[in-house]
């Protein structure tokens, strides 16, 4: 799960998808394309929204997406088109590129919809993001 800061959207996506999959079979992680929040906890507003839905994302720490993630993971879900451009710029071949998916393609196929960045908005933005990610992760988990 990849966003810009790895403190708002992708930590939620990581927590949500993890809650829907068997941890013995699937490794779910998140990262940001930016470096500003390496080592930081998720944004308090993401922690609270997760909590409200019974998820604990407190122990996550920010990290930056890197080229080796293409070797480590089978699927790379990005939150928006800017994340997608940034991740694709690190891809080394077609196999890498094919791993990259806009996460809301799961529920709005071919509509090219971004998960809005809630960082500068109010608390409702975080709940909206939660709802979108929950639906998208249902699709992902069902398919896997
Ligand atoms: P995220 O939100 O990409 O959903 O984690 C952001 C958080 C922080 C910043 C940008 C986006 N920032 O510029 O610090």
CSV table of C-alpha atoms and ligand atoms in Angstrom, one decimal:
chain,number,residue,atom,x,y,z
A,1,UNK,CA,0.0,0.0,0.0
A,2,UNK,CA,1.7,3.2,-1.1
A,3,UNK,CA,0.8,6.9,-0.6
A,4,UNK,CA,2.9,10.1,-0.4
A,5,UNK,CA,3.6,10.4,3.3
A,6,UNK,CA,2.9,6.9,4.7
A,7,UNK,CA,1.1,8.5,7.6
A,8,UNK,CA,-2.5,9.0,6.5
A,9,UNK,CA,-3.9,6.8,3.7
A,10,UNK,CA,-1.5,3.8,3.2
A,11,UNK,CA,-1.3,3.0,7.0
A,12,UNK,CA,-5.1,2.7,7.0
A,13,UNK,CA,-5.0,0.6,3.8
A,14,UNK,CA,-2.4,-1.7,5.4
A,15,UNK,CA,-4.4,-2.1,8.6
A,16,UNK,CA,-7.7,-2.7,6.7
A,17,UNK,CA,-6.3,-5.3,4.2
A,18,UNK,CA,-4.4,-7.1,7.0
A,19,UNK,CA,-7.6,-7.5,9.0
A,20,UNK,CA,-9.2,-9.3,6.0
A,21,UNK,CA,-6.3,-11.7,5.2
A,22,UNK,CA,-4.6,-14.7,7.0
A,23,UNK,CA,-1.3,-13.3,8.3
A,24,UNK,CA,0.3,-16.7,7.8
A,25,UNK,CA,-0.3,-16.5,4.1
A,26,UNK,CA,-0.1,-12.9,3.2
A,27,UNK,CA,2.5,-10.1,3.9
A,28,UNK,CA,0.8,-6.7,3.8
A,29,UNK,CA,2.9,-3.6,4.3
A,30,UNK,CA,2.8,0.1,3.4
A,31,UNK,CA,5.3,2.8,2.4
A,32,UNK,CA,5.4,6.4,1.2
A,33,UNK,CA,7.1,7.8,-1.9
A,34,UNK,CA,8.3,10.7,0.2
A,35,UNK,CA,10.9,10.6,2.9
A,36,UNK,CA,9.5,13.2,5.4
A,37,UNK,CA,7.8,10.7,7.8
A,38,UNK,CA,10.3,7.8,7.9
A,39,UNK,CA,10.1,6.3,11.4
A,40,UNK,CA,7.0,8.2,12.3
A,41,UNK,CA,3.7,6.8,13.7
A,42,UNK,CA,0.6,7.2,11.5
A,43,UNK,CA,-1.3,10.6,11.7
A,44,UNK,CA,-3.4,10.7,14.9
A,45,UNK,CA,-6.5,11.1,12.8
A,46,UNK,CA,-5.8,7.8,10.9
A,47,UNK,CA,-5.1,6.1,14.2
A,48,UNK,CA,-8.5,7.3,15.6
A,49,UNK,CA,-10.5,6.3,12.5
A,50,UNK,CA,-8.9,2.9,12.5
A,51,UNK,CA,-9.7,2.6,16.2
A,52,UNK,CA,-13.3,3.5,15.6
A,53,UNK,CA,-13.5,0.5,13.3
A,54,UNK,CA,-11.7,-1.9,15.6
A,55,UNK,CA,-8.3,-1.7,14.0
A,56,UNK,CA,-5.0,-0.9,15.8
A,57,UNK,CA,-2.5,0.7,13.5
A,58,UNK,CA,-0.5,2.3,16.3
A,59,UNK,CA,2.6,0.2,15.9
A,60,UNK,CA,3.1,1.0,12.2
A,61,UNK,CA,6.1,3.3,11.4
A,62,UNK,CA,6.7,5.3,8.2
A,63,UNK,CA,9.1,4.0,5.6
A,64,UNK,CA,9.9,5.1,2.1
A,65,UNK,CA,9.1,3.0,-1.0
A,66,UNK,CA,12.2,1.6,-2.6
A,67,UNK,CA,13.1,-0.3,-5.7
A,68,UNK,CA,13.5,-3.5,-3.7
A,69,UNK,CA,9.8,-3.5,-2.9
A,70,UNK,CA,9.2,-4.7,-6.5
A,71,UNK,CA,11.1,-7.9,-5.6
A,72,UNK,CA,9.4,-8.3,-2.3
A,73,UNK,CA,5.7,-7.8,-3.3
A,74,UNK,CA,3.4,-9.3,-5.9
A,75,UNK,CA,0.9,-6.4,-5.8
A,76,UNK,CA,1.6,-2.7,-5.3
A,77,UNK,CA,-1.5,-0.6,-4.6
A,78,UNK,CA,-1.1,3.1,-4.9
A,79,UNK,CA,-3.6,5.7,-3.5
A,80,UNK,CA,-3.5,8.2,-6.3
A,81,UNK,CA,-2.1,8.9,-9.8
A,82,UNK,CA,0.8,11.0,-8.5
A,83,UNK,CA,1.9,8.0,-6.3
A,84,UNK,CA,1.5,5.9,-9.4
A,85,UNK,CA,3.9,8.1,-11.4
A,86,UNK,CA,6.4,8.1,-8.6
A,87,UNK,CA,6.4,4.4,-8.1
A,88,UNK,CA,6.4,3.7,-11.9
A,89,UNK,CA,9.5,5.9,-12.2
A,90,UNK,CA,11.4,3.4,-10.1
A,91,UNK,CA,10.2,0.3,-12.0
A,92,UNK,CA,13.0,-1.4,-13.9
A,93,UNK,CA,11.0,-3.6,-16.3
A,94,UNK,CA,7.5,-4.6,-17.4
A,95,UNK,CA,7.1,-7.1,-14.7
A,96,UNK,CA,7.6,-4.4,-12.1
A,97,UNK,CA,5.2,-2.0,-13.9
A,98,UNK,CA,2.4,-4.6,-14.0
A,99,UNK,CA,2.5,-4.9,-10.2
A,100,UNK,CA,1.3,-1.3,-9.8
A,101,UNK,CA,-2.5,-0.7,-9.5
A,102,UNK,CA,-4.5,2.3,-8.5
A,103,UNK,CA,-6.4,0.9,-5.5
A,104,UNK,CA,-9.8,2.5,-6.4
A,105,UNK,CA,-9.7,0.6,-9.7
A,106,UNK,CA,-10.9,-2.2,-7.5
A,107,UNK,CA,-14.3,-0.5,-7.0
A,108,UNK,CA,-14.4,2.0,-9.9
A,109,UNK,CA,-12.7,0.1,-12.7
A,110,UNK,CA,-11.3,2.2,-15.5
A,111,UNK,CA,-12.5,5.5,-13.9
A,112,UNK,CA,-9.0,6.5,-12.7
A,113,UNK,CA,-10.2,7.7,-9.3
A,114,UNK,CA,-7.8,8.9,-6.6
A,115,UNK,CA,-8.1,8.4,-2.9
A,116,UNK,CA,-8.1,12.0,-1.8
A,117,UNK,CA,-5.3,13.1,0.5
A,118,UNK,CA,-7.0,13.9,3.8
A,119,UNK,CA,-3.9,15.5,5.4
A,120,UNK,CA,-5.0,19.1,5.2
A,121,UNK,CA,-8.7,18.4,5.6
A,122,UNK,CA,-11.0,17.7,8.6
A,123,UNK,CA,-11.7,14.4,10.4
A,124,UNK,CA,-14.5,13.5,8.0
A,125,UNK,CA,-12.0,13.2,5.2
A,126,UNK,CA,-10.4,10.3,7.2
A,127,UNK,CA,-13.6,8.5,7.6
A,128,UNK,CA,-14.3,8.9,3.9
A,129,UNK,CA,-10.9,7.5,3.1
A,130,UNK,CA,-11.6,4.6,5.5
A,131,UNK,CA,-14.8,3.7,3.7
A,132,UNK,CA,-13.3,3.8,0.2
A,133,UNK,CA,-10.3,1.7,1.3
A,134,UNK,CA,-12.6,-0.8,3.2
A,135,UNK,CA,-14.6,-1.4,0.0
A,136,UNK,CA,-11.5,-1.7,-2.2
A,137,UNK,CA,-9.8,-4.1,0.3
A,138,UNK,CA,-12.9,-6.3,0.3
A,139,UNK,CA,-12.5,-6.8,-3.5
A,140,UNK,CA,-8.8,-7.5,-3.1
A,141,UNK,CA,-9.3,-9.9,-0.3
A,142,UNK,CA,-12.1,-11.8,-2.1
A,143,UNK,CA,-9.9,-12.1,-5.2
A,144,UNK,CA,-6.8,-13.3,-3.3
B,1,LIG,P1,-0.5,10.5,3.0
B,1,LIG,O1,-0.8,12.1,3.4
B,1,LIG,O2,0.2,10.5,1.7
B,1,LIG,O3,-1.9,10.0,2.9
B,1,LIG,O4,0.3,9.9,4.1
B,1,LIG,C1,0.3,13.0,3.5
B,1,LIG,C2,0.9,13.2,4.7
B,1,LIG,C3,1.9,14.1,4.8
B,1,LIG,C4,2.3,14.8,3.7
B,1,LIG,C5,1.7,14.6,2.5
B,1,LIG,C6,0.7,13.7,2.4
B,1,LIG,N1,3.4,15.7,3.9
B,1,LIG,O5,3.7,16.4,2.9
B,1,LIG,O6,4.0,15.8,4.9
